[in-house]
Coordinates of C-alpha atoms in Angstrom, one line a residue:
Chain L
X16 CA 9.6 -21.8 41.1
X17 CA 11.5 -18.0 41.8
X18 CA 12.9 -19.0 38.3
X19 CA 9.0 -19.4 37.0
X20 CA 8.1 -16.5 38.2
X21 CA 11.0 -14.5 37.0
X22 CA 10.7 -15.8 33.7
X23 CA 7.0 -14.5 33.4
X24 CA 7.8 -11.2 34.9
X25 CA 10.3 -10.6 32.2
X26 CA 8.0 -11.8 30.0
X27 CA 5.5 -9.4 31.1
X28 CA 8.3 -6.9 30.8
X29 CA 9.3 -7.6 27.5
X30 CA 5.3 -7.6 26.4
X31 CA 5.0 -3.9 27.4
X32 CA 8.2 -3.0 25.8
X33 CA 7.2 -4.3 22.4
X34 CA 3.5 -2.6 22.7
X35 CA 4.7 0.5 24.0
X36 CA 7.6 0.6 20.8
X37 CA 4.7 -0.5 18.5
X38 CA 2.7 2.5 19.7
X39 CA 5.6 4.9 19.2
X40 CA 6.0 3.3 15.8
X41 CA 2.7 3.8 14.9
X42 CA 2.9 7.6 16.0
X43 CA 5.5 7.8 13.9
X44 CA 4.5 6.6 10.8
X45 CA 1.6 9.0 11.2
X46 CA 4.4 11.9 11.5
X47 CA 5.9 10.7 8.7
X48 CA 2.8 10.3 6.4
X49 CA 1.9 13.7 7.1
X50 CA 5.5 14.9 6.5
X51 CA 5.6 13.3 3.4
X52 CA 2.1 14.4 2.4
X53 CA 2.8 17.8 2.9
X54 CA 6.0 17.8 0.9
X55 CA 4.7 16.3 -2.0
X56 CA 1.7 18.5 -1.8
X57 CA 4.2 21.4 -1.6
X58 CA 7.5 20.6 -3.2
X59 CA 6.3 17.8 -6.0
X60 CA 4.6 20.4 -8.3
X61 CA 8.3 21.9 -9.0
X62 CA 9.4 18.2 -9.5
X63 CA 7.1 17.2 -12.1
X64 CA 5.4 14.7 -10.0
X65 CA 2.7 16.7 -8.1
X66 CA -0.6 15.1 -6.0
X67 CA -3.0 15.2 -8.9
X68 CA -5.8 17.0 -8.7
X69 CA -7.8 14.6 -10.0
X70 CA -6.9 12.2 -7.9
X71 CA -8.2 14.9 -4.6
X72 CA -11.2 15.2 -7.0
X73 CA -12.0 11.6 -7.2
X74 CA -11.3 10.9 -3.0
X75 CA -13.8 13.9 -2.5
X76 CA -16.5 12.4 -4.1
X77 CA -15.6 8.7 -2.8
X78 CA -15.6 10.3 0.7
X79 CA -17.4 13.2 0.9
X80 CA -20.4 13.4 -1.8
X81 CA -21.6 9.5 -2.1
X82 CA -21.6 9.6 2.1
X83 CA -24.7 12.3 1.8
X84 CA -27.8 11.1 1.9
X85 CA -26.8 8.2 4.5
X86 CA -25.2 11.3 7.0
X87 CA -28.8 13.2 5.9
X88 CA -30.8 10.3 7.6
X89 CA -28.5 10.1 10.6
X90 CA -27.9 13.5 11.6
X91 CA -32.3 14.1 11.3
X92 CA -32.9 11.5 13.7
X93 CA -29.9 12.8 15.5
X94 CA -31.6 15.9 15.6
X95 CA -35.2 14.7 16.6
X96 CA -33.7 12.9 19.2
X97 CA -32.3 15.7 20.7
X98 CA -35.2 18.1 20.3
X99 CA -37.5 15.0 22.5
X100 CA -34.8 14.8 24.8
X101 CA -35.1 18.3 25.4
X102 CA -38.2 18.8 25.4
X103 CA -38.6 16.1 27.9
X104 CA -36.4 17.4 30.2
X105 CA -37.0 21.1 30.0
X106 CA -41.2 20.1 30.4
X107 CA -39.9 20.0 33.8
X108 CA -39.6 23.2 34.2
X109 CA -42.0 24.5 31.7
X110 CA -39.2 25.7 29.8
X111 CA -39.7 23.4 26.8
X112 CA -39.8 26.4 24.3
X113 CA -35.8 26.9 25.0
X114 CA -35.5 23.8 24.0
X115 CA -34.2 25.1 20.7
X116 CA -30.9 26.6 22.4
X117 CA -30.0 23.1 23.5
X118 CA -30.3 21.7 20.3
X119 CA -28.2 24.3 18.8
X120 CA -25.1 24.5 20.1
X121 CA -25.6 20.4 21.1
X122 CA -25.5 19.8 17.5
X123 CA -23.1 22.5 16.1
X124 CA -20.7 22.1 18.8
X125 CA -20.7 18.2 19.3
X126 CA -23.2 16.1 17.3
X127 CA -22.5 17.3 14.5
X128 CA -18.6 16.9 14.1
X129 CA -19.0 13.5 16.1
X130 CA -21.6 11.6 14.1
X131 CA -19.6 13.1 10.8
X132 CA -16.6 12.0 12.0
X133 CA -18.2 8.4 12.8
X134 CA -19.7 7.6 10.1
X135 CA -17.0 8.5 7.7
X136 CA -14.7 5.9 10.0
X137 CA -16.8 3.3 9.5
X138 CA -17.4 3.9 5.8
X139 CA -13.9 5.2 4.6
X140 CA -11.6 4.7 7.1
X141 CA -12.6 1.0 6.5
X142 CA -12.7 1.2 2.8
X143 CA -9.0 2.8 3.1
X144 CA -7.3 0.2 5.1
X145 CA -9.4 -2.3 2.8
X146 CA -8.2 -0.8 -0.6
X147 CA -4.4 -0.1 0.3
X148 CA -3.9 -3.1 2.6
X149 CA -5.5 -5.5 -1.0
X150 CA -3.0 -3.1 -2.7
X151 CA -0.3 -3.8 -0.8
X152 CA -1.0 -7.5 -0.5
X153 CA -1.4 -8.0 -4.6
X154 CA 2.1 -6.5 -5.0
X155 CA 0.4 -3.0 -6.0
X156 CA 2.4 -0.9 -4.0
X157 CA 5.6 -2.3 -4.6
X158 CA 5.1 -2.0 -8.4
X159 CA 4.2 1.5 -7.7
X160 CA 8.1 1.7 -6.2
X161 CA 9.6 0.2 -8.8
X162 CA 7.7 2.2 -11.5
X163 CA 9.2 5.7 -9.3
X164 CA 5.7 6.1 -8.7
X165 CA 6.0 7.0 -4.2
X166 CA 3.1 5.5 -3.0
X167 CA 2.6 8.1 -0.6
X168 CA 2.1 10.9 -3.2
X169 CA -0.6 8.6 -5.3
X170 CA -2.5 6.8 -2.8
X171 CA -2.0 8.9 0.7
X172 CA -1.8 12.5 -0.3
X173 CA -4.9 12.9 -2.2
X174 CA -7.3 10.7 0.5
X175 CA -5.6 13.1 3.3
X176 CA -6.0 16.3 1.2
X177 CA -9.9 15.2 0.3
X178 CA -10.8 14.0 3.9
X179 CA -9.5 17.5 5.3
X180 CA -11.7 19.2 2.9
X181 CA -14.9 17.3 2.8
X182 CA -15.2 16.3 6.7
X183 CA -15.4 19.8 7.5
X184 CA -18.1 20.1 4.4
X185 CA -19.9 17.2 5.8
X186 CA -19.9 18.7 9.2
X187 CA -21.5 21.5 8.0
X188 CA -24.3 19.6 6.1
X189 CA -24.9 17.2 9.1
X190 CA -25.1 20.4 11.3
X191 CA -28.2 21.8 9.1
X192 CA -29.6 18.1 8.7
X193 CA -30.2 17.4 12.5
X194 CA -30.8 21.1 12.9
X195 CA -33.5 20.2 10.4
X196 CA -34.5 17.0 11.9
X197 CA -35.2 19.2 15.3
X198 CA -37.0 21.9 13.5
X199 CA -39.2 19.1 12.3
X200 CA -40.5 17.8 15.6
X201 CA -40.6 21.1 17.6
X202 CA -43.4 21.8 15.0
X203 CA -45.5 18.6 15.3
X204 CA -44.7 18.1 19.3
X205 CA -44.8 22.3 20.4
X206 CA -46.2 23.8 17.5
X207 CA -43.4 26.3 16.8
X208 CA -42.8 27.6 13.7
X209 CA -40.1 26.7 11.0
X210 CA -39.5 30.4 10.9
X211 CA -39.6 30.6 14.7
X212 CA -37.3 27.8 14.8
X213 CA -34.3 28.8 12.7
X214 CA -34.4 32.3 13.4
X215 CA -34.1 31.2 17.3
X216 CA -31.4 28.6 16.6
X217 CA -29.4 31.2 14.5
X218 CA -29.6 33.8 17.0
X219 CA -28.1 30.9 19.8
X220 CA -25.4 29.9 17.3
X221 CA -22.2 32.1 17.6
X222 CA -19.4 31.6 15.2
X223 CA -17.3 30.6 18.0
X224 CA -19.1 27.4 18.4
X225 CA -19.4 26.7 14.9
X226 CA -15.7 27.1 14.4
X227 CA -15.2 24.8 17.5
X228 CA -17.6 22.3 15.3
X229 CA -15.1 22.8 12.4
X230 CA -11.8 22.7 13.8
X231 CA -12.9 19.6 15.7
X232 CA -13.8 17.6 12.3
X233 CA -10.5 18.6 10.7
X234 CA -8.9 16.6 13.4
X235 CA -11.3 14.1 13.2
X236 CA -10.8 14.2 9.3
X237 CA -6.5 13.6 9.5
X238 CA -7.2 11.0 12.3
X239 CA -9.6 8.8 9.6
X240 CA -7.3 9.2 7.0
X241 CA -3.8 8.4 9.1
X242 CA -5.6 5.4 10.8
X243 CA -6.7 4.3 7.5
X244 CA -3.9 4.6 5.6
X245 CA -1.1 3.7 8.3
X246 CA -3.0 0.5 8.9
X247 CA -3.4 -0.1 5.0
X248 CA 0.3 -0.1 4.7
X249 CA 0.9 -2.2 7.0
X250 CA -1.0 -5.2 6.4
X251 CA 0.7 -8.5 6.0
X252 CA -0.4 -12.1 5.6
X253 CA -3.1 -12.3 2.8
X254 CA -6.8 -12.0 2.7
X255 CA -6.8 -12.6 6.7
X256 CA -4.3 -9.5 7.3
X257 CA -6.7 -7.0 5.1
X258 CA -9.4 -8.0 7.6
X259 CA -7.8 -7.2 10.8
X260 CA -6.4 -3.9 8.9
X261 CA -10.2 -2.8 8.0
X262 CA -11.3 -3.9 11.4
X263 CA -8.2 -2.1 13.7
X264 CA -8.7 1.0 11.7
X265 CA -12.6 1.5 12.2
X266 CA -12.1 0.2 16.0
X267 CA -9.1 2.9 16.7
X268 CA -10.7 5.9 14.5
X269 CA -13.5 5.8 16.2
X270 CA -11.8 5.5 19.5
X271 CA -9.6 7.8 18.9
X272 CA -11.9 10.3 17.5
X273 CA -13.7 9.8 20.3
X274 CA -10.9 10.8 22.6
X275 CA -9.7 13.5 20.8
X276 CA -13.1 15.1 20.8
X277 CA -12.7 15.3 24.6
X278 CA -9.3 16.6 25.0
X279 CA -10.2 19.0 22.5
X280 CA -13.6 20.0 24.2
X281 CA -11.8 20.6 27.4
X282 CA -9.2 22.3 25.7
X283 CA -11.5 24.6 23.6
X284 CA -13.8 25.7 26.7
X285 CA -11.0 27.0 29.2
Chain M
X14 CA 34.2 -0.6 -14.0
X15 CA 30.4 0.0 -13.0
X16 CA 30.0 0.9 -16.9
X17 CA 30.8 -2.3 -18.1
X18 CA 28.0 -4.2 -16.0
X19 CA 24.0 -3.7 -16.5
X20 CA 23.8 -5.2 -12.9
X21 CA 26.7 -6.2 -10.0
X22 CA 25.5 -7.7 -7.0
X23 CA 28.5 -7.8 -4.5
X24 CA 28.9 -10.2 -1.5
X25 CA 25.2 -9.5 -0.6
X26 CA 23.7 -10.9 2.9
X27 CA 20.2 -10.3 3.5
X28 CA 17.8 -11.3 6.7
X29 CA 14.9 -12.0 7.4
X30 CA 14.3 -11.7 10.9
X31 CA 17.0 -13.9 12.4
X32 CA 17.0 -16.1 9.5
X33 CA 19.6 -15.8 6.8
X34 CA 18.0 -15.7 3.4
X35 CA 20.9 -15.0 1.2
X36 CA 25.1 -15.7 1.9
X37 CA 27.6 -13.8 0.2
X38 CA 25.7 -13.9 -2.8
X39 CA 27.8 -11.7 -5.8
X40 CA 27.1 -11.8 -9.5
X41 CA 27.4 -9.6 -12.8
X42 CA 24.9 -9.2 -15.1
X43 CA 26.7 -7.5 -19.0
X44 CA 24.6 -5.1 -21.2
X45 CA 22.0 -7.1 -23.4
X46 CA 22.2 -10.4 -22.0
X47 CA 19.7 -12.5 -20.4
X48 CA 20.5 -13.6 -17.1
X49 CA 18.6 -16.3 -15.5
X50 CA 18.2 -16.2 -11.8
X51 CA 17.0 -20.2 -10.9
X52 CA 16.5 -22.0 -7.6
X53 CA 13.7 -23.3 -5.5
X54 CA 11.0 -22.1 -3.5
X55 CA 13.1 -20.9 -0.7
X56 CA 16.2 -20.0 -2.4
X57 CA 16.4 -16.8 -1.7
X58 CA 15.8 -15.5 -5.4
X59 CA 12.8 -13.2 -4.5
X60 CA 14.6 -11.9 -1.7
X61 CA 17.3 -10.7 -4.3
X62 CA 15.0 -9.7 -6.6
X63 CA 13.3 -7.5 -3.4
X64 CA 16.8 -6.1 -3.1
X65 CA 18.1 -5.4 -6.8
X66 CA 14.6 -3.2 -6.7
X67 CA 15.8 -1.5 -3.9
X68 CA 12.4 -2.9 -2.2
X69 CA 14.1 -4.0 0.7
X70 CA 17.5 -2.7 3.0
X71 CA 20.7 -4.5 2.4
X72 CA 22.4 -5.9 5.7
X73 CA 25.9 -6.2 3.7
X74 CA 27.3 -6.1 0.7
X75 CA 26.3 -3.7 -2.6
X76 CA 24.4 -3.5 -5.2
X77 CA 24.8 -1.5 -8.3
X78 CA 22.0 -0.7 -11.1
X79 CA 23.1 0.6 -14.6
X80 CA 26.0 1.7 -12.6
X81 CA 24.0 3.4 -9.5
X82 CA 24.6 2.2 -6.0
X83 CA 21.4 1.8 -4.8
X84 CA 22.1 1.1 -1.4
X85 CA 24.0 5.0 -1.5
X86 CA 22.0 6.5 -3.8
X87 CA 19.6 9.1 -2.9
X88 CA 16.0 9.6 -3.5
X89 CA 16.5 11.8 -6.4
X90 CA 18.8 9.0 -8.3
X91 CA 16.6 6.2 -7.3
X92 CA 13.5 7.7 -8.9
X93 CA 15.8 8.7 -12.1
X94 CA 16.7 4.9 -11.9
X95 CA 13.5 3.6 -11.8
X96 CA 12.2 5.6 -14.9
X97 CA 14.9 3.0 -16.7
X98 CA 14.3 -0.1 -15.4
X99 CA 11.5 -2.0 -15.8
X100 CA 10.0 -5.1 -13.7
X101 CA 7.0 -7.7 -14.2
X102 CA 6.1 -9.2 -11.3
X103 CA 5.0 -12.3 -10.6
X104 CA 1.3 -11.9 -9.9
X105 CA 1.0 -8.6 -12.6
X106 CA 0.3 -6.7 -10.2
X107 CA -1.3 -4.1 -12.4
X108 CA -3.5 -2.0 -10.3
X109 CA -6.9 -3.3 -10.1
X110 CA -9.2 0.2 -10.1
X111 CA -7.2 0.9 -13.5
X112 CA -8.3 -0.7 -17.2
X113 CA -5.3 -2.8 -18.7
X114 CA -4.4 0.5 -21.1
X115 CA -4.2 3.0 -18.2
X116 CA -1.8 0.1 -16.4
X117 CA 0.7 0.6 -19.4
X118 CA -0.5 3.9 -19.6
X119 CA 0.5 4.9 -15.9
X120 CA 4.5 5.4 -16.0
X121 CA 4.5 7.7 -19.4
X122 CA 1.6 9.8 -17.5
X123 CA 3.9 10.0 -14.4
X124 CA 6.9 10.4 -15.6
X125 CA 6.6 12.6 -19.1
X126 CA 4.5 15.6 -20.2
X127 CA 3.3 13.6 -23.4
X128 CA 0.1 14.4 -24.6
X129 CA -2.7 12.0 -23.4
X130 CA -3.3 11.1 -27.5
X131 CA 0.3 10.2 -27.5
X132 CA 0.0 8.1 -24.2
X133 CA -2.4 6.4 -25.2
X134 CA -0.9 5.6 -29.0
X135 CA 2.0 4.8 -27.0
X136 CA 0.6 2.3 -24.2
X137 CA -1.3 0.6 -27.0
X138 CA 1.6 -0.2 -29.2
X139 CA 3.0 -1.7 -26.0
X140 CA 0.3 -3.9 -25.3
X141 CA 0.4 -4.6 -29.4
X142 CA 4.1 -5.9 -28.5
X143 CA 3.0 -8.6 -25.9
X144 CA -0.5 -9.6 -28.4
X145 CA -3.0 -7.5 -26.2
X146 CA -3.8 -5.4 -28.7
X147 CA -7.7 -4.4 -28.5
X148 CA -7.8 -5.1 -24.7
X149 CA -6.8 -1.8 -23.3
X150 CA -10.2 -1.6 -22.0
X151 CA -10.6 -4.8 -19.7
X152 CA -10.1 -4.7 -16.0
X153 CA -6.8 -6.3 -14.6
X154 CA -10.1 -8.8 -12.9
X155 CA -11.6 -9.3 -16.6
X156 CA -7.9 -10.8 -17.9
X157 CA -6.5 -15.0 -17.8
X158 CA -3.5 -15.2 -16.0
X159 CA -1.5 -15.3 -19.2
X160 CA -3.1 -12.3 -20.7
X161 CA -2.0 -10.4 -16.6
X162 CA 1.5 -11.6 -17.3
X163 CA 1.8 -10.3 -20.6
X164 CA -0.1 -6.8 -19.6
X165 CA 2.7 -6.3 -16.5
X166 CA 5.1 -6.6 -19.4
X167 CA 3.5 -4.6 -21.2
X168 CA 3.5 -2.0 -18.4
X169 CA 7.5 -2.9 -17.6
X170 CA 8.3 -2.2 -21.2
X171 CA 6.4 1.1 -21.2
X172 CA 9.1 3.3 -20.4
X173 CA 11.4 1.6 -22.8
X174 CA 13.5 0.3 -20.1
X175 CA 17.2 -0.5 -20.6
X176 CA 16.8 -3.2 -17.8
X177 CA 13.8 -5.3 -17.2
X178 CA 13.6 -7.4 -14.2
X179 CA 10.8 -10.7 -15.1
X180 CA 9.9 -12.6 -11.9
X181 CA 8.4 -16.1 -12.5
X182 CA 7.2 -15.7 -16.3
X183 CA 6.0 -19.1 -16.7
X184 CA 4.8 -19.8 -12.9
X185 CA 1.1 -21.0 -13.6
X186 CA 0.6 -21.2 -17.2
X187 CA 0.1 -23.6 -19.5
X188 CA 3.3 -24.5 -21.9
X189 CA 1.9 -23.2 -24.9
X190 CA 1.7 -19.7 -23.3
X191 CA 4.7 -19.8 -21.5
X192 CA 6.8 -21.0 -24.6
X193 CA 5.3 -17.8 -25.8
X194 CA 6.4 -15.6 -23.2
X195 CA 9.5 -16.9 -23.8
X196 CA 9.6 -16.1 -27.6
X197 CA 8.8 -12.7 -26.5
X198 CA 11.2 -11.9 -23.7
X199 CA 14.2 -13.1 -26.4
X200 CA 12.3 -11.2 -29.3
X201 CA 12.8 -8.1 -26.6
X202 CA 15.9 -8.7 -26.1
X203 CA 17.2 -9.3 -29.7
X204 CA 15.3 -6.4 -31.7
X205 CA 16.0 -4.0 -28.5
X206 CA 18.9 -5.0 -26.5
X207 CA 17.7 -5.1 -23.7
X208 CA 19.6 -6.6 -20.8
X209 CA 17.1 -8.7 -19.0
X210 CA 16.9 -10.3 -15.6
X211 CA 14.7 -13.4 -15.0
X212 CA 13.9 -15.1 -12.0
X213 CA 12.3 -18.7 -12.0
X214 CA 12.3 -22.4 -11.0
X215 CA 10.9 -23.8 -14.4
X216 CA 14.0 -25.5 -16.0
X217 CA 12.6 -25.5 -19.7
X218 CA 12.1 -21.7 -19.6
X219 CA 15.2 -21.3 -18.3
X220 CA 17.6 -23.2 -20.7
X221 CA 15.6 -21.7 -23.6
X222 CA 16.1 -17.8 -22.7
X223 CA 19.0 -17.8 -20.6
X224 CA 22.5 -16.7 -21.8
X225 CA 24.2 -17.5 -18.3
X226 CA 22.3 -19.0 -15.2
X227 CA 22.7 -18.7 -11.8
X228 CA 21.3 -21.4 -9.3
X229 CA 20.6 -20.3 -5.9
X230 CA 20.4 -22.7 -3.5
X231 CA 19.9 -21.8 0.5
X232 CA 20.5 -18.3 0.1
X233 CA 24.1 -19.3 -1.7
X234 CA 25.3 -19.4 -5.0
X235 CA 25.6 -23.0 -6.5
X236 CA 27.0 -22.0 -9.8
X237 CA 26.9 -19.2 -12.2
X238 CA 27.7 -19.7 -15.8
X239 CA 26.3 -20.5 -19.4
X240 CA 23.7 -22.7 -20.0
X241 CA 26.5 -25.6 -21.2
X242 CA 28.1 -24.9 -17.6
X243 CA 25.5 -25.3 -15.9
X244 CA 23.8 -28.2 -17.1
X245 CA 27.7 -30.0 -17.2
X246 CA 27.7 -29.2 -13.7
X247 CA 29.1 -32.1 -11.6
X248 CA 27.7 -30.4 -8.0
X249 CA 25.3 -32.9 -6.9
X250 CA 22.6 -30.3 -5.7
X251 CA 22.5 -28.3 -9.2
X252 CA 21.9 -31.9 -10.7
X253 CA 19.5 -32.5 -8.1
X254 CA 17.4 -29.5 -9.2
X255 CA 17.8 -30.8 -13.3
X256 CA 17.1 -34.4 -12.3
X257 CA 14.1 -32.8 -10.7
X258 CA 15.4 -35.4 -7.5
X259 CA 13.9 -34.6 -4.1
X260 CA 16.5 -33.8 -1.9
X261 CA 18.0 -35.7 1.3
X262 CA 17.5 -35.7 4.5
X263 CA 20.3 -33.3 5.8
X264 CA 19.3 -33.2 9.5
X265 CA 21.2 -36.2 11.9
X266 CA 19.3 -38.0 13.8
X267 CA 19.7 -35.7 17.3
X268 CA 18.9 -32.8 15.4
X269 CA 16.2 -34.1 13.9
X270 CA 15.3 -35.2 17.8
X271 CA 16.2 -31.8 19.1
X272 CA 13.9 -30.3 16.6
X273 CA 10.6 -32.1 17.5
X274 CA 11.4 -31.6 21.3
X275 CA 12.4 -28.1 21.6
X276 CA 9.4 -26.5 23.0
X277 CA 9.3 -29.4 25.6
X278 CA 13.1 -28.5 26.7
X279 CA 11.9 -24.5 27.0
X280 CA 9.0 -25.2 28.7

């Protein structure tokens, strides 16, 4: 019986140890990805074998412009949701006409960047994990190898170059889109005036919180792409391994995003 | 000494896992011959085709490439490497979100500042080689499984490698179309002279192309010699693989026991 119970205790042991080195592993990887990113990104150009340009060009548009009009219609209701929040609450008070401020710096500081950030982890943090983990599976990515073709510089670079560039774009564009979406209802709920509206929410808007907006959805950006990618590479076992790849990498960007956006909140607002 | 072989594989053990995949396996492979790699599933002849790519990480033993050991080489001589070898894999894999020409195309755009007109002259006269001319333009998707072997070819060759690795040419086609694979890899071989590496279980392919053989059985070498050699070979389990015989039982009866009980014991 002590023998039982030993036995399971060490097997409990031995489960932590492999989940805590698979986590360290994972971390890893990331470091090395963006190591490896960085000096092909850098160094490769004098090699002859730079990240092609066209390659960033394509993964911006895959990412960043074909994801507008859905981030349009999310960040507007986003934004309208806000603005009747806000209103609701601030009726209390009679204050409903600073309603405006809250939606502001709600959206430019943390909507914005957040629902960005989500939505691109659903669509191509997914897509990612879904294109190099089929890669990887039909052989792709080995014949890349053999062919002296690093697999990092053709496939990862670019995607992590493109996110870095276009999540921050996005942000930007969902920022004005559920700014928009509250402009929108304050007119047909308290009558205020588009002009009324945007000169107020500019005035409320420092750059300070729209750099915190921006530096926030660069990390998000990096996170996407390293979950993505990482868990691309590493599928194994057919069809059935590219699934659980596409579904770990939108589960753990979002999470993580999630996270991150907190520590770096707290961190930002000391 | 490392000039006088296209390939020398040198008492190389490889694992998987726990599990021993290949045993002291050595053999030499001279410029412009076509070396057959044989066995059966299980055999242990992808796992040293993994390692003469340098895919995987020896546990012992060394290889050499055109001279270069791989296991010691660094990145810069691996990548110079790989610009002269060439490998068709089993399943193509060509890259699927490229057409057929940009496949073949993909190494010369890589690897040389050619003109694109020139590339693409270039890539098409490859796939003219392996009788794909006019379907640069297809989808990897859009292509039979015999047309996919013969574009990976196409792509090995594109380079102009001296040595070109060929894993499973005939796996899943019909005879007609592997006979012609065939035709081409000694065409390759005879007009170019090129030293070529093939790895496969079909016997037919094998005895047609091959200048030597060498049957892997169990991660170990059963024999390694010419065609004649091999198919004289008195070792029961290298007939076993002609004769196409299934093989015995090799387990006793208590380890056959031990085997179906294990889990009971642990638990």
């Amino acid at each position: 019986m002590v023998e039982r119970a030993d036995g399971r205790v060490q097997q409990a042991m031995v489960q932590v140890g492999r989940a805590a080195i698979g986590v360290i592993e994972e971390y890893g990887y990331w470091l090395t990805l963006v190591a490896e990113s960085l000096y092909w990104l850098v160094v490769g150009p004098f090699k002859g074998r730079p990240v092609r340009l066209s390659a960033i060009a394509t993964q911006m548009m895959v990412v960043g412009v074909a994801a507008t009009p859905i981030l349009f219609m999310l960040s507007f209701a986003i934004g309208v949701m806000l603005a009747i929040q806000g209103i609701y609450t601030l009726r209390q008070f009679g204050a409903e006409t600073q309603v405006v401020l809250g939606i502001a710096l709600s959206v430019v500081r943390e909507f914005g960047p957040l629902i960005t950030g989500i939505l691109l982890a659903g669509r191509s943090g997914s897509a990612l994990a879904a294109r190099i983990g089929t890669m990887q599976v039909n052989q792709e990515i080995d014949a890349l190898t053999v062919m002296g073709i690093d697999p990092v510089r053709y496939l990862a670079a670019p995607v992590l170059v493109a996110m870095m560039i276009m999540v921050p774009v996005l942000t930007l564009f969902a920022d004005l889109s559920a700014l928009f979406g509250g402009a929108v209802f304050c007119r047909l709920e308290l009558g205020l005036s588009q002009i009324a509206y945007w000169d107020q929410a500019t005035s409320f808007i420092a750059a300070a919180d729209l750099y915190q907006g921006l530096i926030k959805s660069v990390i998000f950006a990096a996170l996407i792409a390293l979950v993505g990618i990482s868990n691309g590479f590493a599928v194994s076992g057919g069809a059935e391994g590219v699934g659980r790849a596409t579904t770990r990498a939108v589960v753990w960007s979002i999470s993580y995003l999630v996270l991150a956006d907190m520590l770096f909140t707290y961190f930002l607002n000391r | 000494m490392s000039d006088d072989y296209a390939l020398e594989v040198d008492s190389v053990t490889a694992y998987y896992g726990s599990r021993r995949i290949l045993d002291d396996v050595s053999l030499r492979v001279g410029y412009g011959e076509i070396m057959v790699i044989m066995g059966g599933s299980g055999s242990g002849k992808s796992t040293l085709l993994r390692h003469m790519l340098a895919l995987n990480k020896l546990a012992a033993g060394s290889i050499r490439v055109l001279g270069l050991n791989i296991a010691r080489a660094t990145g810069e001589e691996l990548h110079k490497l790989r610009r002269d070898i060439g490998v068709a894999f089993q399943s193509g894999a060509l890259l699927s979100s490229l057409t057929v020409g940009e496949n073949v195309a993909l190494p010369l755009r890589e690897h040389t500042d050619l003109n694109d007109n020139i590339v693409q002259i270039s890539a098409k006269l490859k796939l003219e080689v392996v009788n794909l001319g006019g379907f640069d333009q297809l989808y990897p998707a859009q292509l039979s499984g015999g047309m996919i072997k013969r574009a990976a070819l196409a792509r090995a060759l594109a380079m102009d490698p001296k040595l070109l690795f060929f894993d499973e040419p005939s796996a899943g086609l019909d005879p007609v179309v592997s006979s012609e694979l065939d035709d081409l890899i000694l065409k390759l071989r005879n007009s170019l002279k090129m030293t070529i590496v093939v790895v496969t279980h079909e016997l037919e392919s094998a005895f047609k192309i091959a200048d030597r053989i060498t049957v892997l059985d169990h991660g170990r070498i059963l024999i390694s010699g010419t065609v004649d050699e091999v198919r004289n070979s008195t070792i029961a389990r290298v007939q076993d693989l002609l004769q196409r015989r299934s093989r015995p039982s090799e387990l006793s009866a208590d380890d056959y026991l031990e085997r179906l009980t294990a889990h009971v014991k642990r638990a």
